[in-house]
CSV table of C-alpha atoms and ligand atoms in Angstrom, one decimal:
chain,number,residue,atom,x,y,z
A,1,MET,CA,-186.0,-50.8,-50.8
A,2,SER,CA,-187.6,-52.3,-47.4
A,3,ALA,CA,-186.3,-55.7,-45.8
A,4,ASP,CA,-187.9,-58.9,-47.0
A,5,LEU,CA,-190.0,-59.9,-43.9
A,6,ARG,CA,-189.9,-63.8,-45.4
A,7,ALA,CA,-186.5,-63.9,-44.4
A,8,LEU,CA,-187.1,-63.8,-40.9
A,9,PRO,CA,-187.0,-67.4,-39.0
A,10,SER,CA,-190.3,-69.1,-37.8
A,11,VAL,CA,-190.6,-69.0,-33.8
A,12,ASP,CA,-190.5,-72.8,-33.8
A,13,ARG,CA,-187.3,-72.5,-35.6
A,14,LEU,CA,-185.9,-70.0,-33.1
A,15,LEU,CA,-187.0,-72.4,-30.0
A,16,GLY,CA,-185.2,-75.1,-31.3
A,17,GLU,CA,-182.1,-72.8,-31.1
A,18,ALA,CA,-183.1,-71.7,-27.7
A,19,ALA,CA,-183.0,-74.7,-25.7
A,20,PRO,CA,-181.1,-72.6,-22.4
A,21,LEU,CA,-183.4,-69.9,-22.5
A,22,ILE,CA,-186.6,-72.6,-22.4
A,23,GLU,CA,-184.1,-74.0,-19.4
A,24,ALA,CA,-183.8,-70.9,-17.6
A,25,HIS,CA,-187.5,-69.0,-18.6
A,26,GLY,CA,-189.8,-72.0,-19.4
A,27,ARG,CA,-190.9,-73.0,-22.9
A,28,VAL,CA,-194.3,-70.3,-22.8
A,29,ALA,CA,-192.4,-67.7,-21.4
A,30,THR,CA,-189.7,-68.3,-24.2
A,31,THR,CA,-192.2,-68.9,-27.0
A,32,GLN,CA,-193.6,-65.4,-26.3
A,33,ALA,CA,-190.6,-63.3,-25.8
A,34,LEU,CA,-189.5,-64.9,-29.5
A,35,ARG,CA,-193.3,-64.1,-31.3
A,36,HIS,CA,-192.5,-60.3,-29.7
A,37,THR,CA,-189.2,-59.8,-30.4
A,38,LEU,CA,-190.1,-60.9,-34.2
A,39,GLN,CA,-193.4,-58.9,-34.1
A,40,GLU,CA,-191.2,-55.7,-33.1
A,41,VAL,CA,-188.8,-56.7,-36.1
A,42,ARG,CA,-192.2,-56.9,-38.6
A,43,ASP,CA,-193.5,-53.4,-36.8
A,44,HIS,CA,-189.9,-51.5,-37.7
A,45,ARG,CA,-188.2,-53.6,-40.3
A,46,PRO,CA,-184.8,-52.8,-40.0
A,47,ASP,CA,-182.3,-53.0,-42.7
A,48,PRO,CA,-180.6,-55.5,-42.6
A,49,LEU,CA,-182.5,-57.9,-40.7
A,50,PRO,CA,-181.2,-59.1,-37.5
A,51,ASP,CA,-180.4,-62.7,-38.0
A,52,GLY,CA,-181.7,-65.9,-35.6
A,53,ALA,CA,-178.5,-65.2,-32.7
A,54,ALA,CA,-179.5,-61.1,-32.9
A,55,LEU,CA,-183.0,-62.6,-32.8
A,56,ILE,CA,-182.4,-65.1,-29.9
A,57,ALA,CA,-180.4,-62.3,-28.1
A,58,ALA,CA,-183.6,-59.7,-27.9
A,59,ALA,CA,-185.5,-62.4,-26.4
A,60,THR,CA,-182.8,-63.0,-23.8
A,61,ALA,CA,-182.6,-59.7,-22.9
A,62,ARG,CA,-186.6,-59.0,-23.2
A,63,LEU,CA,-186.8,-62.0,-20.8
A,64,GLU,CA,-184.3,-61.1,-18.3
A,65,LYS,CA,-185.9,-57.7,-18.0
A,66,ALA,CA,-189.4,-59.5,-17.5
A,67,ALA,CA,-187.8,-61.9,-14.7
A,68,ARG,CA,-186.5,-59.0,-12.3
A,69,PRO,CA,-188.8,-59.0,-9.2
A,70,GLY,CA,-190.4,-55.4,-9.3
A,71,LEU,CA,-189.3,-55.3,-5.4
A,72,ARG,CA,-185.3,-56.8,-5.8
A,73,PRO,CA,-183.6,-55.1,-3.1
A,74,LEU,CA,-182.2,-51.4,-3.9
A,75,PHE,CA,-179.5,-49.3,-2.4
A,76,ASN,CA,-181.5,-46.2,-0.4
A,77,LEU,CA,-178.9,-43.4,-0.9
A,78,THR,CA,-181.3,-40.7,-0.6
A,79,GLY,CA,-180.5,-39.6,2.9
A,80,THR,CA,-184.2,-40.2,4.3
A,81,VAL,CA,-183.7,-43.1,6.4
A,82,LEU,CA,-187.5,-44.2,6.9
A,83,HIS,CA,-187.9,-43.4,3.1
A,84,THR,CA,-191.9,-44.4,3.1
A,85,ASN,CA,-191.8,-45.1,-0.9
A,86,LEU,CA,-188.6,-47.6,-0.4
A,87,GLY,CA,-190.2,-49.5,1.9
A,88,ARG,CA,-189.6,-47.6,5.5
A,89,ALA,CA,-187.6,-49.5,8.0
A,90,LEU,CA,-185.4,-52.6,7.4
A,91,LEU,CA,-186.1,-55.1,9.5
A,92,ALA,CA,-183.9,-56.9,12.2
A,93,GLU,CA,-181.7,-60.7,11.5
A,94,ALA,CA,-184.2,-61.7,14.7
A,95,ALA,CA,-187.2,-60.1,13.0
A,96,ILE,CA,-186.4,-62.0,9.5
A,97,GLU,CA,-185.6,-65.3,11.3
A,98,ALA,CA,-188.9,-65.2,12.8
A,99,ALA,CA,-190.7,-64.1,10.0
A,100,THR,CA,-189.0,-67.1,7.8
A,101,ALA,CA,-189.6,-69.5,10.1
A,102,ALA,CA,-193.3,-68.9,10.3
A,103,MET,CA,-193.8,-68.4,6.3
A,104,ARG,CA,-191.7,-72.1,6.3
A,105,ASP,CA,-193.7,-73.8,8.9
A,106,ALA,CA,-197.1,-74.0,11.0
A,107,VAL,CA,-197.5,-71.7,13.8
A,108,ALA,CA,-199.4,-71.9,17.1
A,109,LEU,CA,-201.2,-68.4,15.6
A,110,GLU,CA,-204.9,-68.6,17.2
A,111,PHE,CA,-204.0,-71.9,19.4
A,112,ASP,CA,-203.0,-72.0,23.3
A,113,LEU,CA,-200.1,-74.5,23.3
A,114,ASP,CA,-200.6,-74.6,27.3
A,115,THR,CA,-204.3,-75.8,26.9
A,116,GLY,CA,-204.2,-77.0,23.4
A,117,ARG,CA,-207.8,-75.1,22.7
A,118,ARG,CA,-208.2,-72.1,20.8
A,119,GLY,CA,-206.0,-69.1,21.2
A,120,GLU,CA,-205.8,-65.5,20.0
A,121,ARG,CA,-203.9,-64.1,17.3
A,122,ASP,CA,-203.4,-61.2,19.8
A,123,SER,CA,-201.9,-63.2,22.4
A,124,HIS,CA,-198.2,-63.2,20.8
A,125,LEU,CA,-197.8,-59.3,21.3
A,126,ARG,CA,-199.9,-58.1,24.0
A,127,GLY,CA,-197.9,-59.3,26.9
A,128,LEU,CA,-194.6,-57.8,25.3
A,129,LEU,CA,-196.6,-54.6,24.6
A,130,CYS,CA,-198.1,-53.9,28.1
A,131,GLU,CA,-194.3,-54.7,29.5
A,132,LEU,CA,-192.5,-52.3,27.1
A,133,THR,CA,-195.1,-49.3,27.6
A,134,GLY,CA,-197.3,-49.4,31.0
A,135,ALA,CA,-200.5,-49.8,29.1
A,136,GLU,CA,-203.4,-52.3,30.4
A,137,ASP,CA,-204.4,-53.7,26.8
A,138,ALA,CA,-203.1,-54.1,23.5
A,139,THR,CA,-204.1,-55.1,20.1
A,140,VAL,CA,-202.7,-54.7,16.5
A,141,VAL,CA,-203.4,-54.1,13.2
A,142,ASN,CA,-202.6,-53.4,9.6
A,143,ASN,CA,-201.1,-49.9,9.6
A,144,ASN,CA,-201.3,-47.3,12.1
A,145,ALA,CA,-204.2,-45.8,9.4
A,146,ALA,CA,-206.2,-48.7,10.0
A,147,ALA,CA,-205.3,-48.8,13.8
A,148,VAL,CA,-206.7,-44.8,13.5
A,149,LEU,CA,-210.0,-45.8,11.5
A,150,ILE,CA,-211.0,-48.8,13.6
A,151,ALA,CA,-210.2,-46.9,16.9
A,152,LEU,CA,-212.1,-43.6,16.1
A,153,ASN,CA,-214.9,-46.3,14.2
A,154,THR,CA,-215.2,-48.2,17.8
A,155,LEU,CA,-215.6,-44.7,19.9
A,156,GLY,CA,-217.1,-42.7,17.8
A,157,ALA,CA,-219.5,-44.2,14.9
A,158,GLY,CA,-222.4,-41.7,14.9
A,159,ARG,CA,-221.3,-39.6,17.6
A,160,GLU,CA,-218.7,-36.7,17.5
A,161,ALA,CA,-215.0,-36.4,17.7
A,162,VAL,CA,-213.4,-32.7,19.2
A,163,VAL,CA,-210.1,-32.2,17.6
A,164,SER,CA,-207.6,-28.8,17.4
A,165,ARG,CA,-207.6,-27.6,14.1
A,166,GLY,CA,-204.1,-27.3,14.2
A,167,GLU,CA,-203.8,-31.2,14.2
A,168,LEU,CA,-205.7,-31.9,11.2
A,169,ILE,CA,-203.2,-33.7,9.2
A,170,GLU,CA,-202.5,-34.8,5.9
A,171,ILE,CA,-199.9,-37.1,6.0
A,172,GLY,CA,-199.9,-38.1,2.1
A,173,GLY,CA,-201.2,-41.4,0.5
A,174,ALA,CA,-204.5,-39.7,0.8
A,175,PHE,CA,-204.9,-40.3,4.3
A,176,ARG,CA,-206.5,-37.1,5.5
A,177,MET,CA,-207.7,-37.2,9.3
A,178,PRO,CA,-211.2,-35.1,8.1
A,179,ASP,CA,-211.5,-37.8,5.4
A,180,ILE,CA,-210.5,-40.8,7.7
A,181,MET,CA,-213.1,-39.5,10.3
A,182,ALA,CA,-215.7,-39.2,7.6
A,183,ARG,CA,-215.2,-43.0,6.6
A,184,ALA,CA,-215.0,-44.0,10.6
A,185,GLY,CA,-218.6,-42.7,10.6
A,186,VAL,CA,-217.5,-39.9,12.8
A,187,ARG,CA,-219.0,-36.2,12.9
A,188,LEU,CA,-215.6,-34.1,13.2
A,189,VAL,CA,-215.9,-31.4,15.5
A,190,GLU,CA,-212.9,-28.5,15.0
A,191,VAL,CA,-212.0,-26.7,17.9
A,192,GLY,CA,-209.5,-23.8,18.1
A,193,THR,CA,-207.6,-21.8,15.2
A,194,THR,CA,-204.8,-23.0,13.2
A,195,ASN,CA,-201.9,-22.0,15.8
A,196,ARG,CA,-203.2,-21.8,19.1
A,197,THR,CA,-206.0,-23.8,21.1
A,198,HIS,CA,-207.0,-24.2,24.8
A,199,PRO,CA,-208.1,-26.0,27.2
A,200,ARG,CA,-211.3,-24.1,26.9
A,201,ASP,CA,-212.1,-24.7,23.2
A,202,TYR,CA,-212.1,-28.5,24.3
A,203,LEU,CA,-214.4,-27.9,27.4
A,204,GLY,CA,-217.0,-25.9,25.3
A,205,ALA,CA,-217.5,-28.5,22.4
A,206,VAL,CA,-217.9,-31.5,24.2
A,207,THR,CA,-221.7,-32.4,24.2
A,208,PRO,CA,-223.7,-35.5,25.3
A,209,GLU,CA,-223.0,-36.2,21.4
A,210,THR,CA,-219.1,-36.1,21.7
A,211,GLY,CA,-217.7,-40.1,21.3
A,212,LEU,CA,-214.3,-38.9,22.1
A,213,ILE,CA,-211.3,-36.5,22.1
A,214,LEU,CA,-208.6,-36.9,19.4
A,215,LYS,CA,-205.1,-35.4,20.0
A,216,VAL,CA,-202.5,-36.2,16.7
A,217,HIS,CA,-198.9,-36.0,16.5
A,218,THR,CA,-198.1,-33.0,13.8
A,219,SER,CA,-195.9,-35.5,12.7
A,220,ASN,CA,-194.5,-33.8,9.0
A,221,TYR,CA,-195.0,-30.4,9.9
A,222,ARG,CA,-194.5,-27.6,12.9
A,223,ILE,CA,-196.2,-24.8,13.6
A,224,GLU,CA,-194.0,-21.9,14.7
A,225,GLY,CA,-194.5,-18.7,16.1
A,226,PHE,CA,-197.3,-17.3,18.1
A,227,THR,CA,-198.7,-21.2,19.2
A,228,ALA,CA,-200.5,-22.7,21.9
A,229,GLU,CA,-201.3,-26.8,22.1
A,230,VAL,CA,-203.1,-28.2,25.1
A,231,SER,CA,-200.6,-31.1,26.3
A,232,GLY,CA,-201.4,-34.7,26.2
A,233,SER,CA,-201.8,-34.3,30.2
A,234,ALA,CA,-203.8,-31.6,30.4
A,235,LEU,CA,-206.0,-33.0,27.6
A,236,ALA,CA,-206.4,-36.7,29.6
A,237,LYS,CA,-207.6,-34.4,32.6
A,238,ILE,CA,-210.4,-32.7,30.7
A,239,ALA,CA,-211.6,-35.9,28.8
A,240,SER,CA,-212.0,-37.7,32.0
A,241,ASP,CA,-213.4,-34.9,33.7
A,242,LYS,CA,-216.1,-34.9,31.0
A,243,LYS,CA,-216.0,-38.7,31.2
A,244,VAL,CA,-215.4,-38.7,27.3
A,245,PRO,CA,-212.1,-41.2,25.9
A,246,LEU,CA,-209.3,-39.4,25.2
A,247,LEU,CA,-207.5,-41.1,22.0
A,248,ASN,CA,-203.9,-40.2,20.8
A,249,ASP,CA,-202.3,-40.5,17.7
A,250,LEU,CA,-198.9,-40.9,17.9
A,251,GLY,CA,-197.9,-41.3,14.5
A,252,SER,CA,-194.5,-42.9,14.8
A,253,GLY,CA,-194.4,-43.6,18.3
A,254,THR,CA,-191.1,-44.4,19.7
A,255,LEU,CA,-190.4,-46.9,22.6
A,256,VAL,CA,-187.2,-45.9,23.6
A,257,ASP,CA,-185.8,-42.6,24.7
A,258,LEU,CA,-184.2,-41.2,21.5
A,259,SER,CA,-181.8,-38.9,22.9
A,260,ARG,CA,-179.4,-41.9,24.0
A,261,TYR,CA,-178.6,-42.3,20.3
A,262,GLY,CA,-178.1,-38.6,19.8
A,263,LEU,CA,-181.8,-37.6,18.4
A,264,SER,CA,-184.2,-35.2,19.5
A,265,PRO,CA,-186.3,-36.5,22.3
A,266,GLU,CA,-190.1,-37.8,21.3
A,267,PRO,CA,-192.8,-38.3,23.4
A,268,THR,CA,-192.5,-42.2,24.0
A,269,VAL,CA,-195.6,-44.2,24.1
A,270,ARG,CA,-194.9,-45.0,27.9
A,271,GLU,CA,-195.1,-41.3,28.2
A,272,ALA,CA,-198.4,-40.9,26.0
A,273,VAL,CA,-199.9,-43.8,28.4
A,274,ALA,CA,-198.7,-42.3,31.4
A,275,GLU,CA,-199.9,-39.1,30.5
A,276,GLY,CA,-203.4,-40.7,30.6
A,277,ALA,CA,-204.3,-41.0,26.9
A,278,ASP,CA,-207.3,-43.9,26.8
A,279,LEU,CA,-206.0,-45.2,24.0
A,280,VAL,CA,-202.9,-44.4,22.0
A,281,THR,CA,-201.8,-45.6,18.5
A,282,PHE,CA,-198.5,-45.6,16.5
A,283,SER,CA,-197.0,-47.3,13.8
A,284,GLY,CA,-195.1,-50.6,13.2
A,285,ASP,CA,-192.1,-49.6,10.5
A,286,LYS,CA,-191.6,-46.2,11.6
A,287,LEU,CA,-189.2,-45.4,14.6
A,288,LEU,CA,-190.2,-48.5,15.9
A,289,GLY,CA,-188.5,-50.6,13.1
A,290,GLY,CA,-190.6,-53.3,12.4
A,291,PRO,CA,-192.9,-54.5,9.9
A,292,GLN,CA,-196.0,-52.7,8.4
A,293,ALA,CA,-198.4,-52.8,11.3
A,294,GLY,CA,-200.5,-50.3,13.7
A,295,PHE,CA,-200.5,-51.1,17.5
A,296,ILE,CA,-203.7,-49.8,19.2
A,297,LEU,CA,-202.6,-49.4,23.0
A,298,GLY,CA,-204.9,-48.5,26.3
A,299,ARG,CA,-207.7,-49.3,28.4
A,300,ARG,CA,-208.7,-53.1,28.5
A,301,GLU,CA,-212.8,-52.3,28.1
A,302,LEU,CA,-212.1,-50.2,25.1
A,303,ILE,CA,-209.2,-52.6,23.6
A,304,ALA,CA,-211.8,-55.7,24.0
A,305,ALA,CA,-214.3,-53.1,22.2
A,306,ILE,CA,-212.1,-52.7,19.3
A,307,ASN,CA,-211.6,-56.5,19.2
A,308,ARG,CA,-215.1,-56.9,18.7
A,309,ASN,CA,-215.7,-54.5,16.0
A,310,PRO,CA,-216.5,-56.7,12.8
A,311,MET,CA,-213.4,-54.4,11.0
A,312,LYS,CA,-210.6,-56.1,13.1
A,313,ARG,CA,-211.4,-59.3,11.1
A,314,ALA,CA,-210.6,-56.8,8.0
A,315,LEU,CA,-207.6,-55.3,9.8
A,316,ARG,CA,-206.3,-58.1,11.1
A,317,LEU,CA,-202.3,-59.3,10.7
A,318,ASP,CA,-201.1,-62.5,9.0
A,319,LYS,CA,-198.5,-64.9,11.0
A,320,ILE,CA,-195.8,-63.7,8.8
A,321,ARG,CA,-195.8,-60.1,10.1
A,322,LEU,CA,-197.0,-61.2,13.6
A,323,ALA,CA,-193.8,-63.2,14.1
A,324,ALA,CA,-191.5,-60.3,12.7
A,325,LEU,CA,-193.1,-57.6,15.5
A,326,GLU,CA,-193.1,-60.0,18.3
A,327,ALA,CA,-189.2,-60.7,17.4
A,328,THR,CA,-188.8,-56.8,17.2
A,329,LEU,CA,-190.7,-56.0,20.3
A,330,ARG,CA,-188.6,-58.8,22.0
A,331,LEU,CA,-185.4,-56.9,21.3
A,332,TYR,CA,-186.9,-53.8,23.1
A,333,ARG,CA,-186.2,-55.6,26.2
A,334,ASP,CA,-183.0,-55.2,25.8
A,335,PRO,CA,-182.1,-51.1,25.0
A,336,ASP,CA,-178.2,-51.5,25.7
A,337,ARG,CA,-178.3,-53.6,22.6
A,338,LEU,CA,-181.2,-52.1,20.7
A,339,ALA,CA,-178.8,-49.8,18.3
A,340,GLU,CA,-176.6,-52.6,17.4
A,341,ARG,CA,-180.0,-55.2,16.7
A,342,LEU,CA,-182.1,-52.8,15.2
A,343,PRO,CA,-181.0,-51.4,11.5
A,344,THR,CA,-183.4,-48.3,11.8
A,345,LEU,CA,-181.6,-47.1,15.3
A,346,ALA,CA,-178.2,-48.7,14.0
A,347,LEU,CA,-178.6,-46.1,10.6
A,348,LEU,CA,-180.0,-43.2,12.4
A,349,ALA,CA,-177.0,-43.2,15.2
A,350,ARG,CA,-174.4,-43.5,12.4
A,351,PRO,CA,-172.1,-40.8,13.1
A,352,GLN,CA,-170.9,-38.5,10.7
A,353,ALA,CA,-167.4,-39.5,10.8
A,354,ALA,CA,-167.6,-42.6,10.1
A,355,ILE,CA,-169.9,-41.8,7.2
A,356,GLU,CA,-166.8,-39.4,6.1
A,357,GLU,CA,-164.4,-42.0,5.8
A,358,GLN,CA,-166.8,-44.0,4.0
A,359,ALA,CA,-167.4,-41.4,1.3
A,360,ARG,CA,-163.8,-40.4,1.0
A,361,ARG,CA,-162.9,-44.2,0.6
A,362,LEU,CA,-165.2,-45.0,-1.9
A,363,ALA,CA,-165.3,-41.9,-4.1
A,364,PRO,CA,-162.3,-42.7,-6.3
A,365,LEU,CA,-163.7,-46.6,-6.5
A,366,VAL,CA,-167.3,-44.9,-7.7
A,367,ALA,CA,-165.4,-42.7,-10.0
A,368,ALA,CA,-163.3,-45.3,-12.0
A,369,THR,CA,-166.9,-47.0,-12.6
A,370,LEU,CA,-168.7,-43.5,-14.3
A,371,PRO,CA,-168.0,-42.5,-17.7
A,372,ALA,CA,-165.4,-40.3,-18.8
A,373,GLY,CA,-167.3,-36.2,-18.1
A,374,PHE,CA,-168.4,-37.9,-14.7
A,375,ALA,CA,-166.7,-36.4,-11.2
A,376,ALA,CA,-167.5,-38.2,-8.0
A,377,SER,CA,-166.0,-36.5,-4.6
A,378,ALA,CA,-167.1,-36.6,-0.8
A,379,GLU,CA,-169.5,-33.8,0.4
A,380,GLU,CA,-170.9,-33.4,3.6
A,381,CYS,CA,-174.5,-33.0,3.5
A,382,ARG,CA,-177.8,-33.8,6.0
A,383,SER,CA,-179.9,-36.8,6.0
A,384,GLN,CA,-183.8,-36.8,7.2
A,385,ILE,CA,-185.3,-39.4,9.5
A,386,GLY,CA,-188.2,-39.9,7.2
A,387,SER,CA,-192.1,-41.0,7.5
A,388,GLY,CA,-193.2,-37.8,9.4
A,389,ALA,CA,-190.4,-38.9,12.6
A,390,LEU,CA,-188.8,-35.9,13.7
A,391,PRO,CA,-189.6,-33.6,10.3
A,392,LEU,CA,-187.5,-31.0,11.3
A,393,GLU,CA,-184.8,-32.5,12.5
A,394,THR,CA,-181.7,-33.6,10.1
A,395,LEU,CA,-178.7,-35.8,10.7
A,396,PRO,CA,-175.3,-34.5,9.6
A,397,SER,CA,-173.9,-37.2,6.7
A,398,PHE,CA,-171.7,-37.4,4.2
A,399,ALA,CA,-172.6,-38.4,0.3
A,400,LEU,CA,-170.5,-39.0,-3.1
A,401,ARG,CA,-171.6,-36.0,-5.1
A,402,ILE,CA,-171.6,-37.1,-8.8
A,403,ALA,CA,-171.0,-34.1,-11.3
A,404,GLY,CA,-172.0,-34.4,-15.0
A,405,PRO,CA,-170.9,-32.8,-18.0
A,406,GLY,CA,-174.1,-30.8,-18.7
A,407,GLY,CA,-177.4,-31.0,-20.3
A,408,HIS,CA,-179.4,-34.0,-19.2
A,409,ALA,CA,-176.4,-36.0,-18.2
A,410,LEU,CA,-177.3,-36.5,-14.4
A,411,GLU,CA,-181.1,-37.5,-15.2
A,412,ALA,CA,-179.5,-40.3,-17.4
A,413,LEU,CA,-177.2,-41.3,-15.1
A,414,GLN,CA,-179.7,-41.8,-12.7
A,415,ALA,CA,-182.1,-43.5,-15.1
A,416,ALA,CA,-179.0,-46.0,-15.3
A,417,LEU,CA,-178.6,-46.3,-11.8
A,418,ARG,CA,-182.0,-47.4,-11.5
A,419,ASP,CA,-181.4,-49.6,-14.0
A,420,LEU,CA,-178.7,-51.8,-12.1
A,421,PRO,CA,-179.3,-54.9,-11.1
A,422,ARG,CA,-179.5,-53.5,-7.7
A,423,PRO,CA,-181.0,-50.1,-8.3
A,424,VAL,CA,-179.0,-47.2,-6.9
A,425,VAL,CA,-181.5,-44.2,-5.9
A,426,GLY,CA,-180.0,-40.6,-4.9
A,427,ARG,CA,-181.3,-37.0,-5.1
A,428,LEU,CA,-180.4,-34.5,-7.3
A,429,GLN,CA,-179.3,-31.3,-5.0
A,430,GLU,CA,-177.8,-27.9,-6.2
A,431,GLY,CA,-176.6,-29.4,-9.9
A,432,ALA,CA,-175.2,-32.7,-8.8
A,433,LEU,CA,-176.3,-36.3,-8.1
A,434,LEU,CA,-176.1,-37.0,-4.0
A,435,LEU,CA,-175.4,-40.2,-2.8
A,436,ASP,CA,-176.1,-40.3,1.0
A,437,LEU,CA,-173.9,-42.8,2.6
A,438,ARG,CA,-176.3,-43.1,5.9
A,439,CYS,CA,-177.8,-46.0,4.5
A,440,LEU,CA,-175.1,-47.7,2.7
A,441,THR,CA,-173.7,-50.9,4.7
A,442,GLU,CA,-172.3,-52.8,1.7
A,443,ASP,CA,-169.4,-50.9,0.2
A,444,ALA,CA,-168.2,-54.0,-1.9
A,445,ALA,CA,-171.8,-55.0,-3.1
A,446,PHE,CA,-172.4,-51.3,-3.9
A,447,VAL,CA,-168.8,-51.0,-5.9
A,448,GLU,CA,-169.2,-53.9,-7.6
A,449,ASN,CA,-172.7,-53.5,-8.7
A,450,LEU,CA,-171.9,-49.8,-10.3
A,451,ALA,CA,-169.8,-52.2,-12.7
A,452,ALA,CA,-173.0,-52.7,-14.6
A,453,LEU,CA,-173.8,-49.2,-15.4
A,454,ASP,CA,-174.4,-49.0,-19.3
A,455,HIS,CA,-172.1,-46.7,-20.1
A,456,ALA,CA,-173.7,-46.8,-23.7
A,457,ALA,CA,-176.9,-45.2,-22.4
A,458,LEU,CA,-174.5,-42.2,-20.8
A,459,ALA,CA,-172.4,-41.7,-23.8
B,501,LIG,C1,-197.5,-42.3,9.8
B,501,LIG,C2,-199.2,-41.5,10.4
B,501,LIG,C3,-200.2,-42.5,10.4
B,501,LIG,C4,-200.1,-43.4,9.3
B,501,LIG,O1,-199.3,-44.4,10.1
B,501,LIG,P1,-199.4,-45.8,8.4
B,501,LIG,O2,-198.6,-47.0,9.4
B,501,LIG,O3,-198.3,-44.8,7.8
B,501,LIG,O4,-200.3,-46.0,8.6
B,501,LIG,C5,-200.8,-41.9,10.8
B,501,LIG,N1,-201.2,-41.1,11.9
B,501,LIG,C6,-200.0,-40.0,12.2
B,501,LIG,C7,-199.7,-38.7,13.0
B,501,LIG,C8,-198.9,-40.6,11.3
B,501,LIG,O5,-197.4,-39.5,11.3
């Protein structure tokens, strides 16, 4: 016999008993949640029917779930420090403070405080960028994809861009160099072969139709074996002899010598500028450790042309990110203290011994929060830099290795970890869940958060 739905209380009666919910979530959202809860009961006709208290509890769960921000902080224990899907770089405190202040108050975004006249948005970063890289001039746009797009469009619309076949990259998220060129109105002229490109290939391809030569950092792969590429300086010589500009897209780009922090050296932006590239582009939220942004540095008249391009208005940055970028770049004026102040660098430079100590200390505490059948131990692993920076380089690290009772237990555990107040994201590897601790800086909060694990969902 199915339950008698007439026994269900009305929305109005439930509202009368839901004062705390109305206080927390508002009358409109509470009414809607109660309606949906009642509808669900009518659709499924459970027997016995839930009473008023159970209905309010169900509506509470519904409201609390809906109130959780989609962008709430999570623990990135994937082992990828600059994880594009998890928001890339963590900002320095100085950048967070600057962004917060700019959000709360009016700032001199396009206002010259010396003269009282209209100022320029780029002026806040130009001096710092030129000082840190040796470039003549600089501008900044929404991200590096935008930087490449507007630079290509400005230098080469209706003309040709010469690029090595080995550098026609796809970065992911539908950023494919040939597509970006097409959208920029530039005709692609591929030179060389997948594995080898020589100076004569470029020389033979430059014609009166050429708008620019493009060099692209092969960020997320390496071609190994029988290979040849033309160096940035050789290409700059070719470009200047042929009187066409050279655009060098560095991708991640770095302002400091990474070997100082135990990483493989990458060409710095300063080196790319000194080699003679006319324009250099790179990201704000990769190795640089700032918010999402794309920098374009180089020759004054080319930067001026980019700033005149109507696309610039569509790709510009708001005051919040400009404030964060300015504060981030300022940290680079004191390289000795950079690793203490810039979280990205601090995480990349963390010594394995420190992570191992952390893993051994946390393993028993974490094991104690897991349901029966799961075990946690400390295990050596390798972290990645991410975002296409130094693609082949991995960093020695340590993880909590969580083994499950078999079946789909680990997938269920992963789902339960994602459902925590502060979600935890790790990676499955060789039949275990690895939580790489390189990016874990709040041990106590991490363990406390695990106390909320839904054991019922894992039974
Ligand atoms: C990452 C990357 C881009 C895109 O930069 P975003 O900041 O993600 O827009 C462009 N070119 C190269 C070589 C890259 O590595």
